[in-house]
XYZ file of C-alpha atoms in Angstrom:
626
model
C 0.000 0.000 0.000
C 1.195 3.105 -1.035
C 1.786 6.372 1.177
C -0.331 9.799 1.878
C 2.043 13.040 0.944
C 1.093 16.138 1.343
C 0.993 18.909 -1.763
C 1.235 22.909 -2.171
C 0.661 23.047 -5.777
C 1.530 26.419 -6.094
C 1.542 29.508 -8.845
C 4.896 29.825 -8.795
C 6.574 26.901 -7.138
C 5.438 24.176 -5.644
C 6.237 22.176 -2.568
C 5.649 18.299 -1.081
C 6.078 16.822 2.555
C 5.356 13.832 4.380
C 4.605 12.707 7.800
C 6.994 10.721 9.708
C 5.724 9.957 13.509
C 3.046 12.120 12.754
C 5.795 15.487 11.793
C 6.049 16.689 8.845
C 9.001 16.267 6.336
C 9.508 18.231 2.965
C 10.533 15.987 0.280
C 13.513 16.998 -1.462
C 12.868 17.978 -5.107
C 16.191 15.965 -6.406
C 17.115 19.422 -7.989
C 18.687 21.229 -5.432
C 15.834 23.510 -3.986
C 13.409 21.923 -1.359
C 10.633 23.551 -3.665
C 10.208 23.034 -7.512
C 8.629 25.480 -9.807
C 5.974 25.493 -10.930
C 6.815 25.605 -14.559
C 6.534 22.662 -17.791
C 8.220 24.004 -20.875
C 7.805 22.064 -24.360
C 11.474 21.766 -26.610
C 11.509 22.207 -30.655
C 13.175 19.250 -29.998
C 10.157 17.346 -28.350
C 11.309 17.425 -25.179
C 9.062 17.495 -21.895
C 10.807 19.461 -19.390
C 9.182 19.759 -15.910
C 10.588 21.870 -13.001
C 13.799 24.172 -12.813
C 14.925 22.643 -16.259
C 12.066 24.245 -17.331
C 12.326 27.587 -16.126
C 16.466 27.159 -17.007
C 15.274 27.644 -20.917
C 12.219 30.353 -20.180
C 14.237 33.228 -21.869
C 14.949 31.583 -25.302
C 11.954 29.007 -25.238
C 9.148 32.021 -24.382
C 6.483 30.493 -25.928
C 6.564 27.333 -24.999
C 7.314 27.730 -21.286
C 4.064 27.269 -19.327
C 4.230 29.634 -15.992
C 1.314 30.395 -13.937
C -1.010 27.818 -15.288
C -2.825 27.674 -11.564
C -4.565 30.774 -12.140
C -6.122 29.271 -15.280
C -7.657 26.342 -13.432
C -11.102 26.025 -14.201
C -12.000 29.541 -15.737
C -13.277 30.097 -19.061
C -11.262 32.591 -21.398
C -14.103 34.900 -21.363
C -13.341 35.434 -17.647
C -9.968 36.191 -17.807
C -8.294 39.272 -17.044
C -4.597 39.116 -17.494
C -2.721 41.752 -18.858
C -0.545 40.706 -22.465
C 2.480 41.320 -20.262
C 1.332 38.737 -17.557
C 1.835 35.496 -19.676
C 4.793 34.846 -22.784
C 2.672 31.776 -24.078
C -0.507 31.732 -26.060
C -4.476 31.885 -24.175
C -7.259 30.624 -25.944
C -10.293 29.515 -25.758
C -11.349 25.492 -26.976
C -14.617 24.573 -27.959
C -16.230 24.712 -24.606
C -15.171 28.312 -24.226
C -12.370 27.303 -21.334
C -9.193 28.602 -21.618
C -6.445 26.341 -22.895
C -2.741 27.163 -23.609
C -1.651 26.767 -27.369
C 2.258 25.564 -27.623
C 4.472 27.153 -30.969
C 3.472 23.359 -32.579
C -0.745 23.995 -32.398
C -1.207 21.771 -29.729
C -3.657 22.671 -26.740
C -3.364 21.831 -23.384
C -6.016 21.833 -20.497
C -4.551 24.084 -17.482
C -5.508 20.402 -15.973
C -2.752 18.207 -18.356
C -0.658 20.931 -17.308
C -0.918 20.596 -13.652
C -0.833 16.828 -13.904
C 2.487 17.363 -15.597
C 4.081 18.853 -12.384
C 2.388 16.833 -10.488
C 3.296 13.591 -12.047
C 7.366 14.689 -11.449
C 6.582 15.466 -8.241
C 5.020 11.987 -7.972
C 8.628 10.432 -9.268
C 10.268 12.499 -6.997
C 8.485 11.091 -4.076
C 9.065 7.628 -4.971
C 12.546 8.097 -5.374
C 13.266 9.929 -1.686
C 10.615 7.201 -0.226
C 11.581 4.538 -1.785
C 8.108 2.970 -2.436
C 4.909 3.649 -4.326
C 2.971 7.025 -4.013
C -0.777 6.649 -4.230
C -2.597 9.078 -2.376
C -2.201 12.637 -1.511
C -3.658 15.508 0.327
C -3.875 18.133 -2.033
C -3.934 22.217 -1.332
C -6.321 24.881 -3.142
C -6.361 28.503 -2.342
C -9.790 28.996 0.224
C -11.203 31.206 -2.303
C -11.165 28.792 -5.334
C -14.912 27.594 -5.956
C -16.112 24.621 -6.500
C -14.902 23.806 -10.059
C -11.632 25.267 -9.494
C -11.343 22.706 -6.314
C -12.404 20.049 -9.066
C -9.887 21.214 -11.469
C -7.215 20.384 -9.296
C -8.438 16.886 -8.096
C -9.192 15.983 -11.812
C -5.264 16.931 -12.309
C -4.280 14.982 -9.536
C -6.003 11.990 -10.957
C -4.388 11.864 -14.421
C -0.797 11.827 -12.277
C -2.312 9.188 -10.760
C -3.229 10.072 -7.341
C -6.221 8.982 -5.858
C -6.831 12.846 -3.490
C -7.807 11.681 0.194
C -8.748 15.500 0.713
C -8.871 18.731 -0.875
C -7.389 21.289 2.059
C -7.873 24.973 1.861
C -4.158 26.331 2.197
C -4.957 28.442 4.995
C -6.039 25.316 7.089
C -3.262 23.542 6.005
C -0.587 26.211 7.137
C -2.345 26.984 10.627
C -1.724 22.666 11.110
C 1.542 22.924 10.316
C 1.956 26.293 12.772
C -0.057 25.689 15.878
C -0.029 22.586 18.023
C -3.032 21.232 18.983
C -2.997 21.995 22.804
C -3.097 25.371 22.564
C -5.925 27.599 22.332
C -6.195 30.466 19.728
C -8.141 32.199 17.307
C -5.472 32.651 14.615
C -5.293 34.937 11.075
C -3.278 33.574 8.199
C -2.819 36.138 5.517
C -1.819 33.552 2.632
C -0.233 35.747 -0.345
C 1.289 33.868 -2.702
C 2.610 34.078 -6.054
C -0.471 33.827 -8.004
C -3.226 33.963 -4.907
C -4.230 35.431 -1.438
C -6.341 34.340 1.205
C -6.941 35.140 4.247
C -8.600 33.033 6.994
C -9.749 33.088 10.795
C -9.572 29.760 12.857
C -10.168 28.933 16.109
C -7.924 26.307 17.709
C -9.525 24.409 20.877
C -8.023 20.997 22.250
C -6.878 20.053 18.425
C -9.422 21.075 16.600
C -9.104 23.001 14.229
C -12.507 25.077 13.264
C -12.230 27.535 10.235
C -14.504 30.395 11.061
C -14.263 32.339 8.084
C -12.732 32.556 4.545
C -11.936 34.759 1.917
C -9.296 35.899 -0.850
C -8.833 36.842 -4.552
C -7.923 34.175 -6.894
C -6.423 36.611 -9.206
C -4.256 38.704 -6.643
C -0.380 37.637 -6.390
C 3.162 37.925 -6.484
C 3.155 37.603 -10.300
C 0.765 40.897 -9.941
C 3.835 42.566 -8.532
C 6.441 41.516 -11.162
C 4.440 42.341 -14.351
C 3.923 46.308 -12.349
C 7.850 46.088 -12.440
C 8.200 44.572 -15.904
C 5.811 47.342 -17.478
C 7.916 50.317 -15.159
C 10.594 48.835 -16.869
C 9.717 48.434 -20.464
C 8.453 51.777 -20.177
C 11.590 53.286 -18.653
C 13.734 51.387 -21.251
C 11.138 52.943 -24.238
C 11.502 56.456 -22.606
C 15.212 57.200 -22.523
C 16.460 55.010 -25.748
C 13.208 55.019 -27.839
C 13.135 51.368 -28.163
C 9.981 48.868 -27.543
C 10.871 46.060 -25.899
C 7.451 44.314 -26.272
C 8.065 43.917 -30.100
C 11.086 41.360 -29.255
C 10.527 38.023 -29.019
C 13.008 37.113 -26.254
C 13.547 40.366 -24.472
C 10.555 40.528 -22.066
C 10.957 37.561 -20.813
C 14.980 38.346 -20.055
C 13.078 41.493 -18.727
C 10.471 39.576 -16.925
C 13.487 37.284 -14.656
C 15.184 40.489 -14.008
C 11.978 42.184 -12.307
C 11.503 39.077 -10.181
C 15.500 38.692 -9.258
C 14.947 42.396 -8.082
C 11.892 42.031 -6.637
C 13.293 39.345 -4.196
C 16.259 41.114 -3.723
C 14.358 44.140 -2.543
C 12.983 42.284 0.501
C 16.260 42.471 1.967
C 17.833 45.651 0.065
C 17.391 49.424 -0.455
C 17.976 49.967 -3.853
C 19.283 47.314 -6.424
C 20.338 47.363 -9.947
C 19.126 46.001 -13.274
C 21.306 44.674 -15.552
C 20.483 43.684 -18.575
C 23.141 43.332 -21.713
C 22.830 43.497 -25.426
C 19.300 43.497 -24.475
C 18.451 45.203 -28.076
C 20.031 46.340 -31.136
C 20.019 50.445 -31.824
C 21.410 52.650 -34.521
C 24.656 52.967 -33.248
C 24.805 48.558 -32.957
C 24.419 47.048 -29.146
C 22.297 48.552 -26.197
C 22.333 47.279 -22.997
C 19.400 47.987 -20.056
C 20.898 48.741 -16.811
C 18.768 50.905 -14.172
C 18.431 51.522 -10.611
C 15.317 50.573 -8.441
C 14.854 51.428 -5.229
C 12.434 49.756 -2.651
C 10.111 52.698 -2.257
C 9.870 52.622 -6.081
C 8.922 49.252 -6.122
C 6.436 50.200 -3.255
C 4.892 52.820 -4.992
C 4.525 50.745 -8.037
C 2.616 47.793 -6.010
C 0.787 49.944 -2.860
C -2.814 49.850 -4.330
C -2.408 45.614 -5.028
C -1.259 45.144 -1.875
C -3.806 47.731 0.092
C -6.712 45.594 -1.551
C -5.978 43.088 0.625
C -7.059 45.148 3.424
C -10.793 45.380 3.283
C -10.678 41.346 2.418
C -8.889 41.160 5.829
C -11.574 43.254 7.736
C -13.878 41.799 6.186
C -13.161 38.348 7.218
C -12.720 39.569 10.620
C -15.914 41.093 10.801
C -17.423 37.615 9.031
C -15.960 35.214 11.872
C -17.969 37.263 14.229
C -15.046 38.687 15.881
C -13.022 41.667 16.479
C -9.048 42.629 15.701
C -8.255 42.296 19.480
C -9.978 38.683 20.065
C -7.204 37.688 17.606
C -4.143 36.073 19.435
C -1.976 35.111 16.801
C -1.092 36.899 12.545
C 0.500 33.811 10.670
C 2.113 34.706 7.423
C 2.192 32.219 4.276
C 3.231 32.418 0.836
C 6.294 34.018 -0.857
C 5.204 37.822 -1.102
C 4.668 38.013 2.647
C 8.482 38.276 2.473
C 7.931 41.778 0.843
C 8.688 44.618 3.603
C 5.519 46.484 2.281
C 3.280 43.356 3.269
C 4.826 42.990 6.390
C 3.993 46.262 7.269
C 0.410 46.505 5.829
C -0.349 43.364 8.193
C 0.840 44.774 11.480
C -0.915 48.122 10.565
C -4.105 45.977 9.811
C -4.249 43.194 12.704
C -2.005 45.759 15.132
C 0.262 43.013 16.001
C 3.773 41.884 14.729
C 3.113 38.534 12.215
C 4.548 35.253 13.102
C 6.922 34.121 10.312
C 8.448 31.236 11.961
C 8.562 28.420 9.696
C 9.262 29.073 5.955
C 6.763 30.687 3.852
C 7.363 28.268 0.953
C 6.872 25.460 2.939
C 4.360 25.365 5.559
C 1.460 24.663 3.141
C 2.918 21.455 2.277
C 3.363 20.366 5.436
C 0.411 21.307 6.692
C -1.298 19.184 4.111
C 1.430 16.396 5.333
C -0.120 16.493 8.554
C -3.816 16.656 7.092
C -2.523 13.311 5.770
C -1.871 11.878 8.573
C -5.220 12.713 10.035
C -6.890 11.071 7.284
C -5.324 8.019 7.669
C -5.382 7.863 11.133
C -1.484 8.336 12.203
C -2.596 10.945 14.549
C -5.914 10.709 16.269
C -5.542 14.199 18.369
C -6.573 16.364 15.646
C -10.049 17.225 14.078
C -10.169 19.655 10.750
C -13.784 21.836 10.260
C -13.358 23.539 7.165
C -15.967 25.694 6.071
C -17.440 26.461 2.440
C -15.882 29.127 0.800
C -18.494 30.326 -2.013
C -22.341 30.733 -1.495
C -24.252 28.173 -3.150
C -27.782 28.789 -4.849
C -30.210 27.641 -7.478
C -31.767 30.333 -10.283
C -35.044 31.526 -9.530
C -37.743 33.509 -11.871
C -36.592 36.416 -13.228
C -32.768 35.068 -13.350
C -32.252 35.877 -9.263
C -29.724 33.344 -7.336
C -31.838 32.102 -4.386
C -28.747 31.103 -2.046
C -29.444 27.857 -0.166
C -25.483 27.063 1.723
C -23.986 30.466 2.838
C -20.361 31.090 2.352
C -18.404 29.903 5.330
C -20.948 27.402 6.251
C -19.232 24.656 8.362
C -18.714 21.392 6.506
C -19.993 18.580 6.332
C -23.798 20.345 6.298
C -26.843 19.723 4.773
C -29.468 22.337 4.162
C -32.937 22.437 2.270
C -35.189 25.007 0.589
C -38.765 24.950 -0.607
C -39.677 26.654 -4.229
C -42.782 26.337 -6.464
C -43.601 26.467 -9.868
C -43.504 29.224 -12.071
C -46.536 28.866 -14.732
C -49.858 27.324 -14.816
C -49.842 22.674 -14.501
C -45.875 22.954 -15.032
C -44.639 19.701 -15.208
C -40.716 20.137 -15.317
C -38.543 21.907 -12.755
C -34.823 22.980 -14.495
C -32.792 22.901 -11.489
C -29.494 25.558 -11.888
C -26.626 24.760 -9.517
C -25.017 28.237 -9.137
C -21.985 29.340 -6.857
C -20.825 33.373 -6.176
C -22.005 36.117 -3.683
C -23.646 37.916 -6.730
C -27.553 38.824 -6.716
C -28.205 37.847 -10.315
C -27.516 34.297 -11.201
C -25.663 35.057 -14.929
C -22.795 36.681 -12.554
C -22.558 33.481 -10.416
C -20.727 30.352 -11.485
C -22.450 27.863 -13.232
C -21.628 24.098 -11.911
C -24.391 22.303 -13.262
C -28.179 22.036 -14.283
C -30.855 19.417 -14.187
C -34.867 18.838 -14.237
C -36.934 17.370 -12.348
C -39.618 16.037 -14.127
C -43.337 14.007 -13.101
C -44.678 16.968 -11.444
C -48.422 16.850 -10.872
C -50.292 19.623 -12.701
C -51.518 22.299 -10.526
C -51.737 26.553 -11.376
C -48.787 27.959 -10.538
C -47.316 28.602 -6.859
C -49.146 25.512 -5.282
C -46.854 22.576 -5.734
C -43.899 22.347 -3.719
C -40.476 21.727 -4.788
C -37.972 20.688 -1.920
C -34.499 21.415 -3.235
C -31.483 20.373 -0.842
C -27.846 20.677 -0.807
C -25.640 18.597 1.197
C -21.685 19.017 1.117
C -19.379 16.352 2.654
C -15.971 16.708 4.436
C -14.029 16.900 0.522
C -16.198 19.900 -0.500
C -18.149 17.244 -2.784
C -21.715 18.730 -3.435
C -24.733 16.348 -3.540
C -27.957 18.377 -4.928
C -31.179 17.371 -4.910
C -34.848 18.320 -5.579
C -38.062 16.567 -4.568
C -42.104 16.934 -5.183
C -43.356 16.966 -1.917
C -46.756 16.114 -3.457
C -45.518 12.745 -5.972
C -42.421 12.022 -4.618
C -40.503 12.218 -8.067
C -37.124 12.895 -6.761
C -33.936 13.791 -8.897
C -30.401 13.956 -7.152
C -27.514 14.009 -8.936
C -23.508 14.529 -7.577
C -22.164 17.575 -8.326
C -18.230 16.928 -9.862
C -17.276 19.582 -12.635
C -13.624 18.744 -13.596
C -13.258 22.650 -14.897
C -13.462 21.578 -18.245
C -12.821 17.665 -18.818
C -15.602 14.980 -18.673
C -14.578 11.558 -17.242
C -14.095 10.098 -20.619
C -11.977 12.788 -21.089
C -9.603 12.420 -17.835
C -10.099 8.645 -18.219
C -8.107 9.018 -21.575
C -5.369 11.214 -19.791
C -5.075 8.551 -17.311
C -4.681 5.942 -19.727
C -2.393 8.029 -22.014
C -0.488 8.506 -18.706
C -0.263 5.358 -17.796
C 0.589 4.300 -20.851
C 3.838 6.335 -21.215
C 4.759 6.150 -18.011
C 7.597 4.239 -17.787
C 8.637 5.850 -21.352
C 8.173 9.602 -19.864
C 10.584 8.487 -16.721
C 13.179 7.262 -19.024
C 13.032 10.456 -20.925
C 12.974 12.564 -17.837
C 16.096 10.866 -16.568
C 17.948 11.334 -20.132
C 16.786 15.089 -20.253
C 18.072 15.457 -16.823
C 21.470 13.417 -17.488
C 22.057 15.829 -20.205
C 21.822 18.488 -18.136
C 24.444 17.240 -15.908
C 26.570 16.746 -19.071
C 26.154 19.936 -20.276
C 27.420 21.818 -16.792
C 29.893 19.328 -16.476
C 30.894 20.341 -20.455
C 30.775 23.835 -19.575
C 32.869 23.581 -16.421
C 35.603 21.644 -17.964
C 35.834 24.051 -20.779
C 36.321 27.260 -18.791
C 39.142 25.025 -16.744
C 40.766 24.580 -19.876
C 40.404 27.441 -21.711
C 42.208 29.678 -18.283
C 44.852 26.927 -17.998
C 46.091 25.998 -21.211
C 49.496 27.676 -21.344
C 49.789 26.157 -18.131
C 49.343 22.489 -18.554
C 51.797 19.959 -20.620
C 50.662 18.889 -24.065
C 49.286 15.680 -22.611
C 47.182 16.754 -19.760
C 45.598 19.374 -22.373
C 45.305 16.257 -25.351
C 43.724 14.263 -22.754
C 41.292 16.964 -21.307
C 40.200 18.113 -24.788
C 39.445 14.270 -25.673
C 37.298 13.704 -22.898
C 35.778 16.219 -23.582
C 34.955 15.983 -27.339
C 33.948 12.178 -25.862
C 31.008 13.582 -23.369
C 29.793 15.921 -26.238
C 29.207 13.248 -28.625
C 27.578 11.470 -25.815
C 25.551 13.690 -24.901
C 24.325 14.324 -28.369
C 23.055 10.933 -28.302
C 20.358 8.759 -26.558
C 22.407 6.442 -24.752
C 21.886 7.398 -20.894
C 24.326 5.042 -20.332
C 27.217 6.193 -22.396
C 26.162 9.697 -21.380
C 26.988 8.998 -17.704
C 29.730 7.056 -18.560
C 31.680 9.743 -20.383
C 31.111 12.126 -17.701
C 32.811 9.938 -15.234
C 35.478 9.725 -17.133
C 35.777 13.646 -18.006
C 35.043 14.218 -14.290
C 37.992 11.651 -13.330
C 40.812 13.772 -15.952
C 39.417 17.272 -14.622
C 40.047 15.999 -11.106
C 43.503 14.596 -11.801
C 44.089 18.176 -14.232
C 42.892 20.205 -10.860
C 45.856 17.886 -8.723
C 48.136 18.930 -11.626
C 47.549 22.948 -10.836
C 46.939 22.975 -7.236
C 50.771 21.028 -7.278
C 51.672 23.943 -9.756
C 50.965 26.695 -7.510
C 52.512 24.825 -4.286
C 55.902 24.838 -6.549
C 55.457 28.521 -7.015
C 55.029 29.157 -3.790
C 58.234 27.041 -2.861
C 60.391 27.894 -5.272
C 59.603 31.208 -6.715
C 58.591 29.740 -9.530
C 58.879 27.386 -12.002
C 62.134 28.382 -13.651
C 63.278 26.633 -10.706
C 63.089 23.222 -11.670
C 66.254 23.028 -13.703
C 64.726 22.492 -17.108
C 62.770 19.521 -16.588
C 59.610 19.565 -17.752
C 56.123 20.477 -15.634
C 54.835 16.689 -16.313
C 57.917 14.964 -15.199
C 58.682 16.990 -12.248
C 54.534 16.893 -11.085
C 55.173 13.352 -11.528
C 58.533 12.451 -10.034
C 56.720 14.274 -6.907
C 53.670 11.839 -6.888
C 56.298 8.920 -7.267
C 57.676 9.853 -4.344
């Protein structure tokens, strides 16, 4: 039986953990970085590349490098409202009307396939640092995803091939990995990620752990603050040389990794510096981009993004039927809250200083770690009470959403509502499933309709229709509707997939499944390459600065190994690939032996006119001989 891991699949990176003796432990990526981004880029060569490979070959692969594809989840194109500068790849909409992302090639992708590409490395991953089958995982959504959003992301999960145990809000899921369950607190965590904020108010009482209100802005983020740099930029650039950089195809992306570089850097600095060379070609040849920002340009150029989190924040407050001061604890989550601004507009807000204890990156994942261990029953001292995040309604006469579950209900819950007919011995009832906080039901969401038919004639306003909704611990909506005069009942489970019918994800699984073993094999040969081609470039620079230096054989054999891994590595043999690199890494050690016992004879002997004509070789090795 496989294990329960816990998953942050976030906007910008994303992050795994599992519990060990009931704590949490972050998987290691098997890159480097204890998070991977959140980023699947598409090769002219037909490569797949998943991860930091992928965001490695953003600035000359633009369009075909998928960023961001979280904040596509489950929204239809006509809903979209991203700037041209936010994405390099192409939107558009498929024959549904959701929004898909077209590669250089004409192919389409689902934000969905997408997902399920990171999440089927991070899958791998897993299995290789456990060393056993993944199955099931805990996944995380931002609190203020609705319901086919939250479906979005499970239908992803299951064409990776992970059967979800739970879909956690990450709010939840950070306050688990935060608090422990003896203590007693009501608790804020501001969640503002890269693509996403929420903010939520629990209340912590013997290990339970009771949300009390929700609410965020799917659309707000740390990408929002990069493309505000980016355009600053572009435009700054366009002022003082007359050049548009938008027109290029490689240059605002180059532009785009600069903004966020400085963005970061600006957490912890005053002023940094852009540099950007040979970033365009002008009338007198080269120009480079090189410019000065300072943090309280960078504030001014975000302020109003990250003041609109404000009102959510009182208003959340005001919705958990508290006050500021019955709060005893601020957590911060999520990348931007590293950002001094954010910092600051959160003690100004909650008039407290924010806990940032554990790392922002991280604590979702974990959270959701521990979530898995609840689920499967590795620790018993914990109860989650998550709460709905969206109203849910049906449309009445006259278009009107009559709402039937209030947003942040407490789950599981079951309510009921009675309606009537509209005209004279109606017969069928249509039955539309909306979700939103909007008074007219064409500015809701739309998850699904049905009728219910058999009802006895009778004029209008007599019969009575019960219609119930009942959610379960997952968020999964059961809707029904009843004749209280026949009996005719029609139920039916409410399970949008944002997009994809189960045929649909039943082929992605099988396509999945079916190049499984064929996709790892590829993966690992598109990562040994990798390896070769740093370990290519490393042994070239060592050559190239130590030429003059090194006899005629060390420099025959260096270049030969050399020319061996390249031919190698232009190949498909993983084999031969990792072969050659051993044996380039085993002459650039024994080439590194060969300087370091050059500059000990310099220092000895002032030089190497010292050693009586003989040459470097035989003297280096008459020394190891000895």
């Amino acid at each position: 039986m496989g294990c329960t891991i816990g998953i942050d699949l976030g906007t910008t990176n994303s992050c795994m953990a599992i519990s060990e003796g009931g704590d949490p432990v972050v998987i290691q990526t098997g890159e480097g970085p204890r998070v991977m981004p959140s980023v699947v880029a598409f090769t002219p060569a037909g490569d797949r590349l998943v991860g930091i490979v992928a965001k490695r070959q953003a600035i000359t692969n633009p369009k075909d490098t998928i960023t961001s594809i979280k904040r596509l989840m489950g929204r239809k194109y006509d809903e979209l409202e991203m700037g041209s500068d936010a994405v390099s790849y192409d939107i558009v909409p498929n024959e549904k009307g959701d929004a898909v992302v077209r590669i250089s090639d004409g192919r389409t992708f689902t934000p969905q396939e997408i997902s399920s590409m990171i999440l089927q490395k991070m899958k791998y991953r897993a299995e290789e640092f456990l060393g056993e089958e993944v199955t099931d995982v805990v996944v995380t959504v931002p609190a203020h995803f609705n319901e086919v959003q939250r479906k979005a992301t499970k239908a992803a999960c299951t064409i990776a091939g992970l059967n979800v145990k739970r879909v956690l809000n990450e709010p939840t899921a950070a306050a688990l990995a935060f608090m422990e369950p003896v203590e007693k607190k009501r608790i804020a965590v501001y969640d503002f990620g890269g693509g996403t904020f929420d903010i939520s108010i629990l209340q912590m009482v013997d290990g339970v752990f009771e949300v009390k209100a929700t609410t965020g802005n799917t659309q707000l983020g740390g990408d929002d603050f990069d493309s505000r740099l980016v355009e600053w930029i572009m435009n700054e650039f366009e002022r003082t040389t007359g050049i548009d950089l938008w027109k290029d195809p490689v240059a605002p992306q180059r532009v785009r990794e600069a903004a966020e570089r400085a963005k970061c850097e600006l957490s912890t600095a005053m002023e940094t510096t852009i540099n950007l060379p040979f970033i365009a070609s002008g009338g007198s040849g080269p120009v480079h981009l090189e410019m000065s920002v300072t943090r309280k340009l960078f504030e001014d150029l975000i302020m109003d993004l990250v003041e609109s989190s404000r009102p959510l924040c009182e208003q959340v407050v005001r919705d958990a039927g508290m006050t500021i001061d019955d709060l005893d604890t601020v957590v911060l989550v999520g990348g931007s809250t590293r950002i001094p601004l954010v910092r600051k507009l959160v003690e100004e807000t909650f008039r407290r200083e924010p806990v940032y204890s554990v790392n922002p990156d991280e604590v979702v994942a974990m959270g959701a770690a521990i979530a898995g261990a609840v689920v499967t029953g590795q620790r018993k001292d914990l109860v989650l009470l998550d709460v709905t995040s969206l109203t849910l309604g049906v449309e009445t006469l006259g278009g009107v959403m009559a709402p039937i579950i209030e947003k942040n209900s407490p789950l599981p819950i079951k309510r009921s509502r009675m309606f009537t007919t509209a005209v004279d011995n109606q017969q069928v009832v249509s039955i539309h499933v909306l979700q939103g906080e909007r008074a007219l039901a064409e500015e809701n969401r739309s998850l699904a309709k049905f009728d219910l038919v058999g009802i006895s004639p009778a004029p209008r306003g007599v019969p009575r229709i019960e219609v119930s909704f009942s959610i379960d611990a997952n968020g999964i909506l059961f809707v029904s509707a009843k004749d209280a005069v026949t009996g005719k009942k029609q139920e039916m489970k409410i399970n949008p997939s944002g997009g994809l019918s189960d045929d649909e994800i039943n082929r992605l699984i099988q396509e999945a499944n079916k190049n499984k073993e064929a996709d790892r094999e590829r993966t690992k040969l598109i990562e040994v390459r990798n390896r070769a081609d740093h370990s290519i470039y490393e042994a070239a620079k060592l050559l190239a600065s130590n030429k003059t230096t090194l006899d005629e054989d060390s420099v025959h054999e260096l270049e030969s190994a050399l020319d061996d891994l390249r031919r190698a590595r232009d190949g498909d043999d993983k084999d031969a690939i990792e072969n050659a690199m051993k044996e380039l890494g085993m002459v650039v050690h024994t080439v590194r032996n060969i300087l370091n016992m050059v500059e000990t004879f310099e220092d000895d002997t002032g030089g190497l006119g010292n050693l009586d004509g003989g040459t470097l070789g035989e003297a280096l090795g008459e020394t190891l001989i000895e």
